[in-house]
């Protein structure tokens, strides 16, 4: 929609579109003592000091110009604002106001000046709570998409780092940035991401997880299919491997595609530490996943079907503990795991000051009294604790592991070891047939890509990783030249 | 089934993963029943024959790398003959798919379970094998890529636990009754060998640099040697009593006493080794489905897999607990089919491939004219 030349009509149009919103302020003034103008902005979203100093003061001015006043003339000769452009469309003007820009409408011109005067409060750059490191950069993304893109730009100072912006969400008009390195990222993957984002037709995007569900290749899978990070250094390294990043305004979590399961075994810390230590950590994470998923199931199957698998002394201890328990081993373990999940869920939601009390009640009082009352046995509590803690060795997969734990437990309770085997083969087959934007989910192990094993569970030194991972489609293979 | 290519390395891993494991459940006892302490020799003969079969199939691949089995057969023998042959192979592969299931259930029932619900060990197995088969050759190959690490470690662990108990005098007396017991064994057990025949169903989908077959042959040799080694170890431990050791694999490890202070940690490798049993069955089902797809001219494999799955489950209901009847059939009726389908037919496959290529060339010349 074009901007009416008549200022009164233009002002009325903006007010009409924004339903005379109380938060949208306007200020009438004379530009260079000759042309009527109106400034629009949202209170609290702009930097008022900047507006006064760099927009209003120069525009009011003292001298009347010799030539005709146009937006172009004012931009070039009068204002001293860095981020300024001309808007000739009413929708663009309204959208700019709503995203925190200031708009100056001029009488008789049919165009407006758009000033990037955003000045709202954002969270400061801090270490993300979900991925802390002992050594290495500590900065993390926050909820401001522009600041996040700057954090990435500071890591990758190259013209090849490309940002593409889209607006997603009918009412939220959320800024979504797609970032990639043009010389590395595969064009098909970039286009696929852009096309999927353009197809999203939703009322509002409030967090990156909203976008993530539209980018998933299999929408109903319990397995995570899109990578995510809160750290600029991790994101930069992923872009350097050929991935594509998706920033969503309002979310500190940046999405990355393609995704493969191995990513969640790789911590930022691994790359700032010695390779052998990183290998040990990754092996422990892998072991953690197995323990978390299979330990309760193995315990139940051993107790119900395969007592002979347990060492004799261990067996007598367990039998002594479970003798008085009224529930069957499988039901007992279900009960304990459900209690654990409930405690976990409530501890996340509960205000911090009651959190301590909850952990005391949950861990000590509930656990201890349940054992004393003979409802559950001590080994079951121990297995639950081990399994629960182990799932946090790979925190991004914690939710999936919880679900799998219940599935395997059900299979073990019904069929014993054979049931666990059935579950394992099914899960393996399902996972090997998953892929994310052309990358096999379990690469580089299935299919086996030998070159990529250098950064697999066993990690080699950075100097040995002279090529980009083949698992991820990319344009440029070499990342380390003349290495010795 | 999503048709994709399988790499030669994946075929080699498939052999290493499934061949030794499927030979270690019932077969050592079966071979020992006729060949006694020379059972390893009978196994060696079979393995050598199997390797020749593999070489023959891979030669056919080298001759006609782009042709699948149906193309080779229909161009060399005609469409009707091709369909008949593939139908027979479909039945053969279905039988071969059932074998690992029966053996695995037998192993579990005789060792880990006091009582196993009637259909608990079979129906989930069939469903999973059919699921893997539905996911296709690609999923099977990738499963093998994953499983090979664990199976390799499990085989090594079991071997290390078993080796101290091997006594070389258990191999004696060597050929005391001549070759007749070995010949008897060879007559009864072919259905337990011949796994490499499945490669015929991979023809046309194999991805290899310059059509090299070394990787596949190496996989065949390694898997054969591992099988032979384990059969020899079992004989070396039990000697003439091998024939009485049903599920011998569960008794060869050093700490195989129930309720010890160490626990049965030898079961860890054995349980891991049960994973490829599902894959072995799925591979054979894949062979059956591929054959039936050609016979019935169906591109969508699900239309075959679902009825096949239902048929197998119905057969289990029909057979009730008499699954071991199938064993007798394998040893006395189907063994002839085993000889024909596993050894004779693959031996002439390179000739058929040559003929198919020649006919294809003639057709192209005629078409060009």
PDB file of C-alpha atoms in Angstrom, chain B residues 107-363:
ATOM      1  CA  UNK B 107      19.141 -70.889  22.594  1.00  0.00           C
ATOM      2  CA  UNK B 108      17.196 -68.567  24.869  1.00  0.00           C
ATOM      3  CA  UNK B 109      14.706 -71.190  26.004  1.00  0.00           C
ATOM      4  CA  UNK B 110      17.451 -73.679  26.837  1.00  0.00           C
ATOM      5  CA  UNK B 111      19.548 -71.182  28.750  1.00  0.00           C
ATOM      6  CA  UNK B 112      18.242 -67.819  29.885  1.00  0.00           C
ATOM      7  CA  UNK B 113      14.548 -68.472  30.404  1.00  0.00           C
ATOM      8  CA  UNK B 114      12.906 -70.927  32.741  1.00  0.00           C
ATOM      9  CA  UNK B 115       9.756 -70.503  30.716  1.00  0.00           C
ATOM     10  CA  UNK B 116       9.229 -68.320  27.699  1.00  0.00           C
ATOM     11  CA  UNK B 117       5.701 -67.456  26.623  1.00  0.00           C
ATOM     12  CA  UNK B 118       4.737 -69.456  23.570  1.00  0.00           C
ATOM     13  CA  UNK B 119       4.874 -66.764  20.920  1.00  0.00           C
ATOM     14  CA  UNK B 120       7.044 -64.286  22.787  1.00  0.00           C
ATOM     15  CA  UNK B 121      10.257 -65.410  21.141  1.00  0.00           C
ATOM     16  CA  UNK B 122       8.921 -65.614  17.617  1.00  0.00           C
ATOM     17  CA  UNK B 123       6.315 -62.985  16.791  1.00  0.00           C
ATOM     18  CA  UNK B 124       8.394 -59.961  17.886  1.00  0.00           C
ATOM     19  CA  UNK B 125      11.320 -61.484  15.986  1.00  0.00           C
ATOM     20  CA  UNK B 126       9.288 -61.784  12.786  1.00  0.00           C
ATOM     21  CA  UNK B 127       7.931 -58.261  13.140  1.00  0.00           C
ATOM     22  CA  UNK B 128      11.372 -56.769  13.641  1.00  0.00           C
ATOM     23  CA  UNK B 129      12.933 -58.773  10.793  1.00  0.00           C
ATOM     24  CA  UNK B 130      10.116 -57.642   8.493  1.00  0.00           C
ATOM     25  CA  UNK B 131      10.566 -54.045   9.649  1.00  0.00           C
ATOM     26  CA  UNK B 132      14.293 -54.138   8.844  1.00  0.00           C
ATOM     27  CA  UNK B 133      13.448 -55.731   5.500  1.00  0.00           C
ATOM     28  CA  UNK B 134      10.881 -52.998   4.793  1.00  0.00           C
ATOM     29  CA  UNK B 135      13.460 -50.333   5.520  1.00  0.00           C
ATOM     30  CA  UNK B 136      15.500 -51.872   2.736  1.00  0.00           C
ATOM     31  CA  UNK B 137      18.986 -52.789   1.752  1.00  0.00           C
ATOM     32  CA  UNK B 138      20.309 -49.424   2.788  1.00  0.00           C
ATOM     33  CA  UNK B 139      19.022 -49.765   6.355  1.00  0.00           C
ATOM     34  CA  UNK B 140      20.302 -53.328   6.539  1.00  0.00           C
ATOM     35  CA  UNK B 141      23.746 -52.230   5.379  1.00  0.00           C
ATOM     36  CA  UNK B 142      23.852 -49.362   7.865  1.00  0.00           C
ATOM     37  CA  UNK B 143      22.675 -51.608  10.677  1.00  0.00           C
ATOM     38  CA  UNK B 144      25.577 -53.852   9.863  1.00  0.00           C
ATOM     39  CA  UNK B 145      27.908 -50.844   9.912  1.00  0.00           C
ATOM     40  CA  UNK B 146      26.830 -50.235  13.495  1.00  0.00           C
ATOM     41  CA  UNK B 147      26.613 -53.814  14.677  1.00  0.00           C
ATOM     42  CA  UNK B 148      29.995 -54.907  13.351  1.00  0.00           C
ATOM     43  CA  UNK B 149      31.896 -53.006  16.072  1.00  0.00           C
ATOM     44  CA  UNK B 150      29.931 -54.592  18.890  1.00  0.00           C
ATOM     45  CA  UNK B 151      29.799 -58.043  17.321  1.00  0.00           C
ATOM     46  CA  UNK B 152      33.529 -57.929  16.620  1.00  0.00           C
ATOM     47  CA  UNK B 153      34.234 -57.019  20.246  1.00  0.00           C
ATOM     48  CA  UNK B 154      31.806 -59.686  21.455  1.00  0.00           C
ATOM     49  CA  UNK B 155      33.401 -62.403  19.318  1.00  0.00           C
ATOM     50  CA  UNK B 156      36.844 -61.409  20.530  1.00  0.00           C
ATOM     51  CA  UNK B 157      35.754 -61.369  24.161  1.00  0.00           C
ATOM     52  CA  UNK B 158      34.098 -64.763  23.874  1.00  0.00           C
ATOM     53  CA  UNK B 159      37.109 -66.194  22.107  1.00  0.00           C
ATOM     54  CA  UNK B 160      39.449 -64.932  24.819  1.00  0.00           C
ATOM     55  CA  UNK B 161      37.212 -66.414  27.494  1.00  0.00           C
ATOM     56  CA  UNK B 162      37.026 -69.737  25.654  1.00  0.00           C
ATOM     57  CA  UNK B 163      40.594 -70.258  24.446  1.00  0.00           C
ATOM     58  CA  UNK B 164      42.112 -71.260  27.814  1.00  0.00           C
ATOM     59  CA  UNK B 165      39.757 -74.247  27.953  1.00  0.00           C
ATOM     60  CA  UNK B 166      40.749 -75.638  24.538  1.00  0.00           C
ATOM     61  CA  UNK B 167      42.542 -78.978  24.678  1.00  0.00           C
ATOM     62  CA  UNK B 168      44.192 -80.177  21.520  1.00  0.00           C
ATOM     63  CA  UNK B 169      43.796 -83.836  22.418  1.00  0.00           C
ATOM     64  CA  UNK B 170      40.057 -83.265  22.005  1.00  0.00           C
ATOM     65  CA  UNK B 171      40.640 -83.186  18.261  1.00  0.00           C
ATOM     66  CA  UNK B 172      41.888 -86.734  18.382  1.00  0.00           C
ATOM     67  CA  UNK B 173      41.436 -89.320  16.963  1.00  0.00           C
ATOM     68  CA  UNK B 174      41.724 -87.445  13.694  1.00  0.00           C
ATOM     69  CA  UNK B 175      39.692 -89.058  10.911  1.00  0.00           C
ATOM     70  CA  UNK B 176      39.487 -92.339  12.799  1.00  0.00           C
ATOM     71  CA  UNK B 177      36.543 -93.467  10.686  1.00  0.00           C
ATOM     72  CA  UNK B 178      37.808 -91.984   7.451  1.00  0.00           C
ATOM     73  CA  UNK B 179      35.850 -89.425   5.462  1.00  0.00           C
ATOM     74  CA  UNK B 180      32.473 -91.112   5.685  1.00  0.00           C
ATOM     75  CA  UNK B 181      31.275 -89.253   8.825  1.00  0.00           C
ATOM     76  CA  UNK B 182      32.321 -85.976   7.247  1.00  0.00           C
ATOM     77  CA  UNK B 183      30.454 -86.862   4.076  1.00  0.00           C
ATOM     78  CA  UNK B 184      27.358 -87.634   6.171  1.00  0.00           C
ATOM     79  CA  UNK B 185      27.691 -84.299   7.848  1.00  0.00           C
ATOM     80  CA  UNK B 186      28.052 -82.589   4.483  1.00  0.00           C
ATOM     81  CA  UNK B 187      24.888 -84.309   3.329  1.00  0.00           C
ATOM     82  CA  UNK B 188      22.822 -83.161   6.296  1.00  0.00           C
ATOM     83  CA  UNK B 189      23.950 -79.627   6.945  1.00  0.00           C
ATOM     84  CA  UNK B 190      24.045 -77.599   3.716  1.00  0.00           C
ATOM     85  CA  UNK B 191      21.075 -75.473   4.745  1.00  0.00           C
ATOM     86  CA  UNK B 192      23.180 -74.057   7.570  1.00  0.00           C
ATOM     87  CA  UNK B 193      25.712 -72.718   5.105  1.00  0.00           C
ATOM     88  CA  UNK B 194      25.497 -70.963   1.773  1.00  0.00           C
ATOM     89  CA  UNK B 195      24.834 -67.495   3.227  1.00  0.00           C
ATOM     90  CA  UNK B 196      26.725 -65.834   0.404  1.00  0.00           C
ATOM     91  CA  UNK B 197      23.927 -66.730  -2.005  1.00  0.00           C
ATOM     92  CA  UNK B 198      22.168 -63.625  -0.723  1.00  0.00           C
ATOM     93  CA  UNK B 199      24.668 -61.555  -2.724  1.00  0.00           C
ATOM     94  CA  UNK B 200      22.819 -62.706  -5.853  1.00  0.00           C
ATOM     95  CA  UNK B 201      19.938 -60.519  -4.667  1.00  0.00           C
ATOM     96  CA  UNK B 202      22.267 -57.534  -4.300  1.00  0.00           C
ATOM     97  CA  UNK B 203      23.353 -57.732  -7.946  1.00  0.00           C
ATOM     98  CA  UNK B 204      22.692 -54.491  -9.766  1.00  0.00           C
ATOM     99  CA  UNK B 205      22.786 -52.556  -6.492  1.00  0.00           C
ATOM    100  CA  UNK B 206      26.420 -53.056  -5.551  1.00  0.00           C
ATOM    101  CA  UNK B 207      28.551 -49.949  -5.465  1.00  0.00           C
ATOM    102  CA  UNK B 208      32.234 -50.674  -5.982  1.00  0.00           C
ATOM    103  CA  UNK B 209      35.211 -48.693  -7.233  1.00  0.00           C
ATOM    104  CA  UNK B 210      36.057 -50.092 -10.685  1.00  0.00           C
ATOM    105  CA  UNK B 211      33.818 -53.048  -9.871  1.00  0.00           C
ATOM    106  CA  UNK B 212      36.457 -54.421  -7.537  1.00  0.00           C
ATOM    107  CA  UNK B 213      35.394 -57.509  -5.626  1.00  0.00           C
ATOM    108  CA  UNK B 214      38.390 -57.881  -3.339  1.00  0.00           C
ATOM    109  CA  UNK B 215      36.583 -56.335  -0.367  1.00  0.00           C
ATOM    110  CA  UNK B 216      33.682 -58.744  -0.636  1.00  0.00           C
ATOM    111  CA  UNK B 217      35.971 -61.729  -1.006  1.00  0.00           C
ATOM    112  CA  UNK B 218      38.030 -60.584   1.972  1.00  0.00           C
ATOM    113  CA  UNK B 219      34.838 -60.282   4.019  1.00  0.00           C
ATOM    114  CA  UNK B 220      33.850 -63.779   2.976  1.00  0.00           C
ATOM    115  CA  UNK B 221      37.237 -65.210   3.907  1.00  0.00           C
ATOM    116  CA  UNK B 222      37.350 -63.443   7.284  1.00  0.00           C
ATOM    117  CA  UNK B 223      33.820 -64.497   8.195  1.00  0.00           C
ATOM    118  CA  UNK B 224      34.595 -68.069   7.103  1.00  0.00           C
ATOM    119  CA  UNK B 225      37.751 -68.156   9.185  1.00  0.00           C
ATOM    120  CA  UNK B 226      35.993 -66.803  12.269  1.00  0.00           C
ATOM    121  CA  UNK B 227      33.293 -69.445  11.883  1.00  0.00           C
ATOM    122  CA  UNK B 228      35.872 -72.170  11.473  1.00  0.00           C
ATOM    123  CA  UNK B 229      37.843 -70.920  14.467  1.00  0.00           C
ATOM    124  CA  UNK B 230      34.793 -70.997  16.731  1.00  0.00           C
ATOM    125  CA  UNK B 231      33.715 -74.438  15.571  1.00  0.00           C
ATOM    126  CA  UNK B 232      37.249 -75.649  16.206  1.00  0.00           C
ATOM    127  CA  UNK B 233      37.263 -74.017  19.648  1.00  0.00           C
ATOM    128  CA  UNK B 234      33.966 -75.679  20.541  1.00  0.00           C
ATOM    129  CA  UNK B 235      35.340 -79.033  19.404  1.00  0.00           C
ATOM    130  CA  UNK B 236      38.590 -78.331  21.257  1.00  0.00           C
ATOM    131  CA  UNK B 237      36.686 -77.740  24.466  1.00  0.00           C
ATOM    132  CA  UNK B 238      34.095 -80.491  24.343  1.00  0.00           C
ATOM    133  CA  UNK B 239      35.704 -83.116  22.070  1.00  0.00           C
ATOM    134  CA  UNK B 240      33.429 -86.072  21.487  1.00  0.00           C
ATOM    135  CA  UNK B 241      30.846 -84.529  23.825  1.00  0.00           C
ATOM    136  CA  UNK B 242      30.194 -81.654  21.441  1.00  0.00           C
ATOM    137  CA  UNK B 243      27.210 -83.559  20.124  1.00  0.00           C
ATOM    138  CA  UNK B 244      25.529 -83.227  23.513  1.00  0.00           C
ATOM    139  CA  UNK B 245      26.184 -79.505  23.869  1.00  0.00           C
ATOM    140  CA  UNK B 246      23.046 -77.858  22.619  1.00  0.00           C
ATOM    141  CA  UNK B 247      23.740 -74.112  22.464  1.00  0.00           C
ATOM    142  CA  UNK B 248      27.437 -74.854  22.969  1.00  0.00           C
ATOM    143  CA  UNK B 249      28.284 -71.202  22.593  1.00  0.00           C
ATOM    144  CA  UNK B 250      26.843 -70.515  26.053  1.00  0.00           C
ATOM    145  CA  UNK B 251      29.122 -73.110  27.618  1.00  0.00           C
ATOM    146  CA  UNK B 252      32.500 -72.371  26.116  1.00  0.00           C
ATOM    147  CA  UNK B 253      33.477 -69.352  28.192  1.00  0.00           C
ATOM    148  CA  UNK B 254      35.686 -69.677  31.220  1.00  0.00           C
ATOM    149  CA  UNK B 255      33.117 -68.434  33.730  1.00  0.00           C
ATOM    150  CA  UNK B 256      30.052 -70.307  32.637  1.00  0.00           C
ATOM    151  CA  UNK B 257      28.939 -71.544  36.026  1.00  0.00           C
ATOM    152  CA  UNK B 258      25.514 -70.384  37.081  1.00  0.00           C
ATOM    153  CA  UNK B 259      25.502 -68.399  40.311  1.00  0.00           C
ATOM    154  CA  UNK B 260      29.179 -67.672  40.697  1.00  0.00           C
ATOM    155  CA  UNK B 261      30.673 -64.716  42.498  1.00  0.00           C
ATOM    156  CA  UNK B 262      31.648 -63.247  39.160  1.00  0.00           C
ATOM    157  CA  UNK B 263      28.285 -63.623  37.470  1.00  0.00           C
ATOM    158  CA  UNK B 264      27.707 -64.767  33.904  1.00  0.00           C
ATOM    159  CA  UNK B 265      29.493 -61.942  32.218  1.00  0.00           C
ATOM    160  CA  UNK B 266      30.191 -64.293  29.319  1.00  0.00           C
ATOM    161  CA  UNK B 267      26.545 -63.645  28.523  1.00  0.00           C
ATOM    162  CA  UNK B 268      27.337 -60.041  27.640  1.00  0.00           C
ATOM    163  CA  UNK B 269      29.064 -61.008  24.363  1.00  0.00           C
ATOM    164  CA  UNK B 270      26.503 -63.725  23.705  1.00  0.00           C
ATOM    165  CA  UNK B 271      23.611 -61.289  24.082  1.00  0.00           C
ATOM    166  CA  UNK B 272      25.356 -58.786  21.812  1.00  0.00           C
ATOM    167  CA  UNK B 273      25.855 -61.584  19.295  1.00  0.00           C
ATOM    168  CA  UNK B 274      22.109 -62.126  19.176  1.00  0.00           C
ATOM    169  CA  UNK B 275      21.623 -58.733  17.461  1.00  0.00           C
ATOM    170  CA  UNK B 276      22.923 -59.917  14.061  1.00  0.00           C
ATOM    171  CA  UNK B 277      20.591 -62.887  14.239  1.00  0.00           C
ATOM    172  CA  UNK B 278      17.737 -60.455  13.556  1.00  0.00           C
ATOM    173  CA  UNK B 279      19.760 -58.951  10.726  1.00  0.00           C
ATOM    174  CA  UNK B 280      20.513 -62.375   9.259  1.00  0.00           C
ATOM    175  CA  UNK B 281      16.829 -63.136   9.137  1.00  0.00           C
ATOM    176  CA  UNK B 282      16.066 -59.704   7.675  1.00  0.00           C
ATOM    177  CA  UNK B 283      18.723 -60.221   4.980  1.00  0.00           C
ATOM    178  CA  UNK B 284      17.141 -63.491   3.936  1.00  0.00           C
ATOM    179  CA  UNK B 285      13.687 -61.913   3.943  1.00  0.00           C
ATOM    180  CA  UNK B 286      15.102 -59.156   1.770  1.00  0.00           C
ATOM    181  CA  UNK B 287      16.220 -61.870  -0.663  1.00  0.00           C
ATOM    182  CA  UNK B 288      12.744 -63.419  -0.643  1.00  0.00           C
ATOM    183  CA  UNK B 289      11.023 -60.070  -1.147  1.00  0.00           C
ATOM    184  CA  UNK B 290      13.358 -59.135  -4.009  1.00  0.00           C
ATOM    185  CA  UNK B 291      12.589 -62.427  -5.738  1.00  0.00           C
ATOM    186  CA  UNK B 292       8.847 -62.022  -5.260  1.00  0.00           C
ATOM    187  CA  UNK B 293       8.976 -58.442  -6.493  1.00  0.00           C
ATOM    188  CA  UNK B 294      10.418 -59.687  -9.773  1.00  0.00           C
ATOM    189  CA  UNK B 295       8.012 -62.595  -9.961  1.00  0.00           C
ATOM    190  CA  UNK B 296       4.927 -60.513  -9.237  1.00  0.00           C
ATOM    191  CA  UNK B 297       6.127 -57.338 -10.964  1.00  0.00           C
ATOM    192  CA  UNK B 298       5.573 -55.282  -7.843  1.00  0.00           C
ATOM    193  CA  UNK B 299       7.642 -52.203  -7.153  1.00  0.00           C
ATOM    194  CA  UNK B 300       6.150 -51.521  -3.758  1.00  0.00           C
ATOM    195  CA  UNK B 301       7.694 -54.025  -1.394  1.00  0.00           C
ATOM    196  CA  UNK B 302       5.220 -53.380   1.402  1.00  0.00           C
ATOM    197  CA  UNK B 303       2.619 -55.301  -0.605  1.00  0.00           C
ATOM    198  CA  UNK B 304       4.826 -58.344  -0.272  1.00  0.00           C
ATOM    199  CA  UNK B 305       6.260 -57.782   3.189  1.00  0.00           C
ATOM    200  CA  UNK B 306       2.918 -57.457   4.975  1.00  0.00           C
ATOM    201  CA  UNK B 307       1.441 -60.718   3.609  1.00  0.00           C
ATOM    202  CA  UNK B 308       4.787 -62.440   4.135  1.00  0.00           C
ATOM    203  CA  UNK B 309       4.881 -61.292   7.741  1.00  0.00           C
ATOM    204  CA  UNK B 310       1.298 -62.444   8.252  1.00  0.00           C
ATOM    205  CA  UNK B 311       2.149 -65.790   6.644  1.00  0.00           C
ATOM    206  CA  UNK B 312       5.132 -66.327   8.936  1.00  0.00           C
ATOM    207  CA  UNK B 313       3.103 -65.457  12.022  1.00  0.00           C
ATOM    208  CA  UNK B 314       0.322 -67.786  10.880  1.00  0.00           C
ATOM    209  CA  UNK B 315       2.892 -70.542  10.374  1.00  0.00           C
ATOM    210  CA  UNK B 316       4.110 -70.027  13.921  1.00  0.00           C
ATOM    211  CA  UNK B 317       0.542 -70.385  15.212  1.00  0.00           C
ATOM    212  CA  UNK B 318       0.075 -73.471  13.086  1.00  0.00           C
ATOM    213  CA  UNK B 319       3.315 -75.110  14.181  1.00  0.00           C
ATOM    214  CA  UNK B 320       2.701 -74.221  17.840  1.00  0.00           C
ATOM    215  CA  UNK B 321       5.681 -75.509  19.801  1.00  0.00           C
ATOM    216  CA  UNK B 322       6.833 -77.896  17.104  1.00  0.00           C
ATOM    217  CA  UNK B 323       9.282 -75.521  15.519  1.00  0.00           C
ATOM    218  CA  UNK B 324      11.960 -78.176  15.714  1.00  0.00           C
ATOM    219  CA  UNK B 325      10.075 -80.139  13.040  1.00  0.00           C
ATOM    220  CA  UNK B 326      11.494 -77.592  10.658  1.00  0.00           C
ATOM    221  CA  UNK B 327      14.964 -78.736  11.663  1.00  0.00           C
ATOM    222  CA  UNK B 328      14.283 -82.243  10.500  1.00  0.00           C
ATOM    223  CA  UNK B 329      13.013 -80.908   7.206  1.00  0.00           C
ATOM    224  CA  UNK B 330      16.157 -78.848   6.795  1.00  0.00           C
ATOM    225  CA  UNK B 331      18.318 -81.906   7.348  1.00  0.00           C
ATOM    226  CA  UNK B 332      16.440 -84.460   5.299  1.00  0.00           C
ATOM    227  CA  UNK B 333      14.291 -82.809   2.660  1.00  0.00           C
ATOM    228  CA  UNK B 334      15.492 -79.290   2.060  1.00  0.00           C
ATOM    229  CA  UNK B 335      19.148 -80.292   2.054  1.00  0.00           C
ATOM    230  CA  UNK B 336      18.812 -81.226  -1.617  1.00  0.00           C
ATOM    231  CA  UNK B 337      17.352 -77.821  -2.326  1.00  0.00           C
ATOM    232  CA  UNK B 338      20.277 -76.426  -0.392  1.00  0.00           C
ATOM    233  CA  UNK B 339      22.761 -78.151  -2.687  1.00  0.00           C
ATOM    234  CA  UNK B 340      20.985 -77.037  -5.808  1.00  0.00           C
ATOM    235  CA  UNK B 341      20.231 -73.447  -4.856  1.00  0.00           C
ATOM    236  CA  UNK B 342      23.333 -72.689  -2.823  1.00  0.00           C
ATOM    237  CA  UNK B 343      25.998 -74.398  -4.853  1.00  0.00           C
ATOM    238  CA  UNK B 344      24.923 -75.626  -8.283  1.00  0.00           C
ATOM    239  CA  UNK B 345      22.967 -72.661  -9.531  1.00  0.00           C
ATOM    240  CA  UNK B 346      25.407 -69.956  -8.348  1.00  0.00           C
ATOM    241  CA  UNK B 347      28.204 -71.967 -10.014  1.00  0.00           C
ATOM    242  CA  UNK B 348      26.640 -71.407 -13.433  1.00  0.00           C
ATOM    243  CA  UNK B 349      25.673 -67.799 -12.756  1.00  0.00           C
ATOM    244  CA  UNK B 350      28.781 -66.313 -14.481  1.00  0.00           C
ATOM    245  CA  UNK B 351      27.871 -68.243 -17.644  1.00  0.00           C
ATOM    246  CA  UNK B 352      24.330 -66.902 -17.470  1.00  0.00           C
ATOM    247  CA  UNK B 353      25.653 -63.387 -16.900  1.00  0.00           C
ATOM    248  CA  UNK B 354      27.892 -63.718 -19.958  1.00  0.00           C
ATOM    249  CA  UNK B 355      24.964 -64.873 -22.038  1.00  0.00           C
ATOM    250  CA  UNK B 356      22.806 -62.053 -20.727  1.00  0.00           C
ATOM    251  CA  UNK B 357      25.444 -59.477 -21.626  1.00  0.00           C
ATOM    252  CA  UNK B 358      25.805 -60.990 -25.077  1.00  0.00           C
ATOM    253  CA  UNK B 359      22.049 -60.903 -25.668  1.00  0.00           C
ATOM    254  CA  UNK B 360      21.898 -57.370 -24.376  1.00  0.00           C
ATOM    255  CA  UNK B 361      24.627 -56.415 -26.869  1.00  0.00           C
ATOM    256  CA  UNK B 362      22.747 -58.073 -29.728  1.00  0.00           C
ATOM    257  CA  UNK B 363      19.575 -56.268 -28.699  1.00  0.00           C
TER     258      UNK B 363
END
